[in-house]
Protein backbone atom coordinates (compact mmCIF):
# COMPACT_ATOMS: atom_id res chain seq x y z
CA UNK A 1 0.00 0.00 0.00
CA UNK A 2 2.38 2.70 -1.14
CA UNK A 3 0.30 5.55 -2.56
CA UNK A 4 2.26 8.32 -4.23
CA UNK A 5 0.98 11.89 -4.42
CA UNK A 6 1.37 13.78 -7.70
CA UNK A 7 1.06 17.55 -8.15
CA UNK A 8 -2.05 18.95 -9.82
CA UNK A 9 -2.53 22.37 -11.40
CA UNK A 10 -3.36 25.05 -8.86
CA UNK A 11 -1.07 23.79 -6.14
CA UNK A 12 -2.98 20.72 -5.02
CA UNK A 13 -2.11 17.04 -5.12
CA UNK A 14 -3.69 13.76 -6.20
CA UNK A 15 -3.19 10.14 -5.20
CA UNK A 16 -4.75 6.91 -6.41
CA UNK A 17 -6.23 4.89 -3.53
CA UNK A 18 -7.91 1.52 -3.57
CA UNK A 19 -10.97 0.70 -1.47
CA UNK A 20 -8.92 -0.87 1.33
CA UNK A 21 -6.64 2.17 1.57
CA UNK A 22 -9.62 4.53 1.63
CA UNK A 23 -11.26 2.45 4.35
CA UNK A 24 -8.09 2.32 6.48
CA UNK A 25 -7.39 6.04 6.15
CA UNK A 26 -10.98 6.95 7.00
CA UNK A 27 -11.06 4.61 9.99
CA UNK A 28 -7.78 6.01 11.34
CA UNK A 29 -8.98 9.61 10.90
CA UNK A 30 -12.25 8.82 12.72
CA UNK A 31 -10.29 7.18 15.56
CA UNK A 32 -8.09 10.28 15.74
CA UNK A 33 -11.19 12.47 16.01
CA UNK A 34 -12.46 10.27 18.85
CA UNK A 35 -9.09 10.52 20.61
CA UNK A 36 -8.94 14.32 20.29
CA UNK A 37 -12.51 14.65 21.52
CA UNK A 38 -15.51 16.70 20.45
CA UNK A 39 -15.29 20.41 19.81
CA UNK A 40 -16.73 22.99 22.16
CA UNK A 41 -20.24 23.83 21.05
CA UNK A 42 -21.15 27.49 21.53
CA UNK A 43 -23.62 27.99 24.35
CA UNK A 44 -26.92 29.54 23.30
CA UNK A 45 -26.86 33.27 23.99
CA UNK A 46 -23.15 33.27 24.91
CA UNK A 47 -21.04 36.19 23.78
CA UNK A 48 -19.00 34.88 20.78
CA UNK A 49 -16.12 37.20 21.69
CA UNK A 50 -15.96 35.76 25.21
CA UNK A 51 -15.84 32.24 23.72
CA UNK A 52 -12.73 33.24 21.77
CA UNK A 53 -10.92 33.97 25.02
CA UNK A 54 -12.12 30.91 26.92
CA UNK A 55 -9.36 29.11 28.74
CA UNK A 56 -8.38 25.50 28.19
CA UNK A 57 -6.81 22.91 30.47
CA UNK A 58 -3.57 23.63 32.30
CA UNK A 59 -2.55 20.02 32.98
CA UNK A 60 -1.07 17.74 30.30
CA UNK A 61 -3.27 14.84 29.14
CA UNK A 62 -2.83 11.50 30.94
CA UNK A 63 -3.05 9.46 27.71
CA UNK A 64 0.51 9.18 26.28
CA UNK A 65 -0.75 9.62 22.70
CA UNK A 66 -2.62 12.81 23.61
CA UNK A 67 0.42 14.00 25.57
CA UNK A 68 2.43 13.54 22.34
CA UNK A 69 -0.15 15.46 20.30
CA UNK A 70 -0.36 18.21 22.95
CA UNK A 71 3.16 18.30 24.44
CA UNK A 72 4.46 20.50 27.21
CA UNK A 73 5.78 23.80 25.87
CA UNK A 74 8.66 24.29 28.28
CA UNK A 75 8.95 21.42 30.75
CA UNK A 76 9.04 17.79 29.71
CA UNK A 77 7.21 15.03 31.57
CA UNK A 78 10.43 14.08 33.40
CA UNK A 79 11.09 17.57 34.77
CA UNK A 80 12.01 17.51 38.44
CA UNK A 81 11.05 19.82 41.31
CA UNK A 82 13.66 22.45 40.43
CA UNK A 83 11.83 22.98 37.15
CA UNK A 84 8.68 24.20 38.92
CA UNK A 85 8.94 27.54 37.14
CA UNK A 86 9.02 25.80 33.76
CA UNK A 87 6.02 23.67 34.76
CA UNK A 88 4.07 26.80 35.67
CA UNK A 89 4.99 28.45 32.37
CA UNK A 90 3.96 25.30 30.46
CA UNK A 91 0.62 25.18 32.30
CA UNK A 92 -0.05 28.82 31.47
CA UNK A 93 0.88 28.32 27.82
CA UNK A 94 -1.36 25.23 27.58
CA UNK A 95 -4.27 27.08 29.18
CA UNK A 96 -4.33 29.63 26.35
CA UNK A 97 -3.30 27.48 23.36
CA UNK A 98 -4.59 23.91 23.69
CA UNK A 99 -8.19 24.68 22.70
CA UNK A 100 -7.04 26.22 19.41
CA UNK A 101 -4.58 23.40 18.79
CA UNK A 102 -7.32 20.82 19.38
CA UNK A 103 -9.62 22.68 16.97
CA UNK A 104 -6.93 22.70 14.29
CA UNK A 105 -6.17 19.01 14.71
CA UNK A 106 -9.89 18.24 14.61
CA UNK A 107 -10.25 20.29 11.40
CA UNK A 108 -7.32 18.38 9.85
CA UNK A 109 -8.84 14.98 10.64
CA UNK A 110 -12.31 16.10 9.49
CA UNK A 111 -10.86 17.20 6.16
CA UNK A 112 -9.40 13.72 5.68
CA UNK A 113 -12.77 12.11 6.44
CA UNK A 114 -14.71 14.49 4.19
CA UNK A 115 -12.37 14.24 1.23
CA UNK A 116 -12.38 10.45 1.47
CA UNK A 117 -16.17 10.47 1.76
CA UNK A 118 -16.29 12.39 -1.53
CA UNK A 119 -14.83 9.26 -3.14
CA UNK A 120 -17.60 6.98 -1.87
CA UNK A 121 -19.76 7.26 -4.99
CA UNK A 122 -16.80 6.29 -7.16
CA UNK A 123 -15.79 3.27 -5.10
CA UNK A 124 -19.36 2.05 -4.60
CA UNK A 125 -19.82 1.87 -8.37
CA UNK A 126 -17.48 -1.13 -8.36
CA UNK A 127 -14.38 0.56 -9.77
CA UNK A 128 -12.30 -0.71 -6.83
CA UNK A 129 -10.65 2.61 -6.06
CA UNK A 130 -10.46 6.24 -7.03
CA UNK A 131 -8.11 9.16 -7.49
CA UNK A 132 -8.28 11.55 -4.56
CA UNK A 133 -7.73 15.15 -5.67
CA UNK A 134 -6.87 17.66 -2.96
CA UNK A 135 -6.81 21.45 -3.11
CA UNK A 136 -3.76 23.26 -1.76
CA UNK A 137 -5.70 23.96 1.46
CA UNK A 138 -6.78 20.31 1.75
CA UNK A 139 -3.12 19.27 1.37
CA UNK A 140 -2.15 21.27 4.46
CA UNK A 141 -4.94 19.63 6.47
CA UNK A 142 -3.85 16.20 5.21
CA UNK A 143 -0.23 16.89 6.20
CA UNK A 144 -1.36 17.82 9.71
CA UNK A 145 -3.60 14.76 10.04
CA UNK A 146 -0.98 12.34 8.64
CA UNK A 147 1.54 13.72 11.12
CA UNK A 148 -0.91 13.38 14.02
CA UNK A 149 -1.78 9.82 13.00
CA UNK A 150 1.90 8.85 12.85
CA UNK A 151 2.59 10.46 16.24
CA UNK A 152 -0.36 8.62 17.77
CA UNK A 153 0.52 5.23 16.29
CA UNK A 154 4.21 5.76 17.02
CA UNK A 155 3.36 6.44 20.67
CA UNK A 156 1.21 3.30 20.87
CA UNK A 157 4.11 1.31 19.34
CA UNK A 158 6.62 2.99 21.66
CA UNK A 159 8.65 4.33 18.72
CA UNK A 160 10.97 7.00 20.08
CA UNK A 161 13.37 7.74 17.22
CA UNK A 162 14.02 7.00 13.56
CA UNK A 163 16.47 4.18 14.32
CA UNK A 164 13.67 2.07 15.76
CA UNK A 165 11.76 2.18 12.48
CA UNK A 166 14.44 -0.16 11.03
CA UNK A 167 13.45 -2.72 13.65
CA UNK A 168 9.82 -2.24 12.68
CA UNK A 169 10.56 -3.39 9.12
CA UNK A 170 11.94 -6.67 10.49
CA UNK A 171 8.97 -7.62 12.68
CA UNK A 172 7.74 -11.16 11.97
CA UNK A 173 4.23 -11.54 10.59
CA UNK A 174 3.22 -13.33 13.78
CA UNK A 175 3.88 -10.19 15.89
CA UNK A 176 0.53 -8.71 16.99
CA UNK A 177 1.91 -5.20 16.36
CA UNK A 178 2.51 -5.95 12.67
CA UNK A 179 -0.77 -4.40 11.32
CA UNK A 180 -0.18 -1.21 13.31
CA UNK A 181 3.45 -1.11 12.18
CA UNK A 182 2.38 -1.48 8.54
CA UNK A 183 -0.07 1.41 8.95
CA UNK A 184 2.64 3.52 10.62
CA UNK A 185 5.14 2.92 7.81
CA UNK A 186 2.51 3.43 5.09
CA UNK A 187 1.37 6.73 6.61
CA UNK A 188 5.01 7.83 6.71
CA UNK A 189 5.40 7.08 3.00
CA UNK A 190 2.19 8.97 2.21
CA UNK A 191 3.30 11.94 4.29
CA UNK A 192 6.75 12.03 2.69
CA UNK A 193 5.20 11.79 -0.78
CA UNK A 194 2.82 14.68 -0.06
CA UNK A 195 5.64 16.85 1.34
CA UNK A 196 7.77 16.21 -1.76
CA UNK A 197 4.81 17.02 -4.03
CA UNK A 198 4.21 20.36 -2.33
CA UNK A 199 7.86 21.43 -2.37
CA UNK A 200 8.64 24.05 -5.04
Coordinates of C-alpha atoms in Angstrom, one line a residue:
X1 CA 0.0 0.0 0.0
X2 CA 2.4 2.7 -1.1
X3 CA 0.3 5.6 -2.6
X4 CA 2.3 8.3 -4.2
X5 CA 1.0 11.9 -4.4
X6 CA 1.4 13.8 -7.7
X7 CA 1.1 17.5 -8.2
X8 CA -2.1 18.9 -9.8
X9 CA -2.5 22.4 -11.4
X10 CA -3.4 25.1 -8.9
X11 CA -1.1 23.8 -6.1
X12 CA -3.0 20.7 -5.0
X13 CA -2.1 17.0 -5.1
X14 CA -3.7 13.8 -6.2
X15 CA -3.2 10.1 -5.2
X16 CA -4.8 6.9 -6.4
X17 CA -6.2 4.9 -3.5
X18 CA -7.9 1.5 -3.6
X19 CA -11.0 0.7 -1.5
X20 CA -8.9 -0.9 1.3
X21 CA -6.6 2.2 1.6
X22 CA -9.6 4.5 1.6
X23 CA -11.3 2.5 4.4
X24 CA -8.1 2.3 6.5
X25 CA -7.4 6.0 6.1
X26 CA -11.0 6.9 7.0
X27 CA -11.1 4.6 10.0
X28 CA -7.8 6.0 11.3
X29 CA -9.0 9.6 10.9
X30 CA -12.2 8.8 12.7
X31 CA -10.3 7.2 15.6
X32 CA -8.1 10.3 15.7
X33 CA -11.2 12.5 16.0
X34 CA -12.5 10.3 18.8
X35 CA -9.1 10.5 20.6
X36 CA -8.9 14.3 20.3
X37 CA -12.5 14.6 21.5
X38 CA -15.5 16.7 20.5
X39 CA -15.3 20.4 19.8
X40 CA -16.7 23.0 22.2
X41 CA -20.2 23.8 21.0
X42 CA -21.1 27.5 21.5
X43 CA -23.6 28.0 24.4
X44 CA -26.9 29.5 23.3
X45 CA -26.9 33.3 24.0
X46 CA -23.2 33.3 24.9
X47 CA -21.0 36.2 23.8
X48 CA -19.0 34.9 20.8
X49 CA -16.1 37.2 21.7
X50 CA -16.0 35.8 25.2
X51 CA -15.8 32.2 23.7
X52 CA -12.7 33.2 21.8
X53 CA -10.9 34.0 25.0
X54 CA -12.1 30.9 26.9
X55 CA -9.4 29.1 28.7
X56 CA -8.4 25.5 28.2
X57 CA -6.8 22.9 30.5
X58 CA -3.6 23.6 32.3
X59 CA -2.5 20.0 33.0
X60 CA -1.1 17.7 30.3
X61 CA -3.3 14.8 29.1
X62 CA -2.8 11.5 30.9
X63 CA -3.0 9.5 27.7
X64 CA 0.5 9.2 26.3
X65 CA -0.7 9.6 22.7
X66 CA -2.6 12.8 23.6
X67 CA 0.4 14.0 25.6
X68 CA 2.4 13.5 22.3
X69 CA -0.2 15.5 20.3
X70 CA -0.4 18.2 22.9
X71 CA 3.2 18.3 24.4
X72 CA 4.5 20.5 27.2
X73 CA 5.8 23.8 25.9
X74 CA 8.7 24.3 28.3
X75 CA 8.9 21.4 30.8
X76 CA 9.0 17.8 29.7
X77 CA 7.2 15.0 31.6
X78 CA 10.4 14.1 33.4
X79 CA 11.1 17.6 34.8
X80 CA 12.0 17.5 38.4
X81 CA 11.1 19.8 41.3
X82 CA 13.7 22.5 40.4
X83 CA 11.8 23.0 37.1
X84 CA 8.7 24.2 38.9
X85 CA 8.9 27.5 37.1
X86 CA 9.0 25.8 33.8
X87 CA 6.0 23.7 34.8
X88 CA 4.1 26.8 35.7
X89 CA 5.0 28.4 32.4
X90 CA 4.0 25.3 30.5
X91 CA 0.6 25.2 32.3
X92 CA -0.1 28.8 31.5
X93 CA 0.9 28.3 27.8
X94 CA -1.4 25.2 27.6
X95 CA -4.3 27.1 29.2
X96 CA -4.3 29.6 26.3
X97 CA -3.3 27.5 23.4
X98 CA -4.6 23.9 23.7
X99 CA -8.2 24.7 22.7
X100 CA -7.0 26.2 19.4
X101 CA -4.6 23.4 18.8
X102 CA -7.3 20.8 19.4
X103 CA -9.6 22.7 17.0
X104 CA -6.9 22.7 14.3
X105 CA -6.2 19.0 14.7
X106 CA -9.9 18.2 14.6
X107 CA -10.2 20.3 11.4
X108 CA -7.3 18.4 9.8
X109 CA -8.8 15.0 10.6
X110 CA -12.3 16.1 9.5
X111 CA -10.9 17.2 6.2
X112 CA -9.4 13.7 5.7
X113 CA -12.8 12.1 6.4
X114 CA -14.7 14.5 4.2
X115 CA -12.4 14.2 1.2
X116 CA -12.4 10.4 1.5
X117 CA -16.2 10.5 1.8
X118 CA -16.3 12.4 -1.5
X119 CA -14.8 9.3 -3.1
X120 CA -17.6 7.0 -1.9
X121 CA -19.8 7.3 -5.0
X122 CA -16.8 6.3 -7.2
X123 CA -15.8 3.3 -5.1
X124 CA -19.4 2.0 -4.6
X125 CA -19.8 1.9 -8.4
X126 CA -17.5 -1.1 -8.4
X127 CA -14.4 0.6 -9.8
X128 CA -12.3 -0.7 -6.8
X129 CA -10.7 2.6 -6.1
X130 CA -10.5 6.2 -7.0
X131 CA -8.1 9.2 -7.5
X132 CA -8.3 11.6 -4.6
X133 CA -7.7 15.2 -5.7
X134 CA -6.9 17.7 -3.0
X135 CA -6.8 21.4 -3.1
X136 CA -3.8 23.3 -1.8
X137 CA -5.7 24.0 1.5
X138 CA -6.8 20.3 1.7
X139 CA -3.1 19.3 1.4
X140 CA -2.1 21.3 4.5
X141 CA -4.9 19.6 6.5
X142 CA -3.8 16.2 5.2
X143 CA -0.2 16.9 6.2
X144 CA -1.4 17.8 9.7
X145 CA -3.6 14.8 10.0
X146 CA -1.0 12.3 8.6
X147 CA 1.5 13.7 11.1
X148 CA -0.9 13.4 14.0
X149 CA -1.8 9.8 13.0
X150 CA 1.9 8.8 12.9
X151 CA 2.6 10.5 16.2
X152 CA -0.4 8.6 17.8
X153 CA 0.5 5.2 16.3
X154 CA 4.2 5.8 17.0
X155 CA 3.4 6.4 20.7
X156 CA 1.2 3.3 20.9
X157 CA 4.1 1.3 19.3
X158 CA 6.6 3.0 21.7
X159 CA 8.6 4.3 18.7
X160 CA 11.0 7.0 20.1
X161 CA 13.4 7.7 17.2
X162 CA 14.0 7.0 13.6
X163 CA 16.5 4.2 14.3
X164 CA 13.7 2.1 15.8
X165 CA 11.8 2.2 12.5
X166 CA 14.4 -0.2 11.0
X167 CA 13.4 -2.7 13.7
X168 CA 9.8 -2.2 12.7
X169 CA 10.6 -3.4 9.1
X170 CA 11.9 -6.7 10.5
X171 CA 9.0 -7.6 12.7
X172 CA 7.7 -11.2 12.0
X173 CA 4.2 -11.5 10.6
X174 CA 3.2 -13.3 13.8
X175 CA 3.9 -10.2 15.9
X176 CA 0.5 -8.7 17.0
X177 CA 1.9 -5.2 16.4
X178 CA 2.5 -5.9 12.7
X179 CA -0.8 -4.4 11.3
X180 CA -0.2 -1.2 13.3
X181 CA 3.4 -1.1 12.2
X182 CA 2.4 -1.5 8.5
X183 CA -0.1 1.4 9.0
X184 CA 2.6 3.5 10.6
X185 CA 5.1 2.9 7.8
X186 CA 2.5 3.4 5.1
X187 CA 1.4 6.7 6.6
X188 CA 5.0 7.8 6.7
X189 CA 5.4 7.1 3.0
X190 CA 2.2 9.0 2.2
X191 CA 3.3 11.9 4.3
X192 CA 6.7 12.0 2.7
X193 CA 5.2 11.8 -0.8
X194 CA 2.8 14.7 -0.1
X195 CA 5.6 16.9 1.3
X196 CA 7.8 16.2 -1.8
X197 CA 4.8 17.0 -4.0
X198 CA 4.2 20.4 -2.3
X199 CA 7.9 21.4 -2.4
X200 CA 8.6 24.1 -5.0

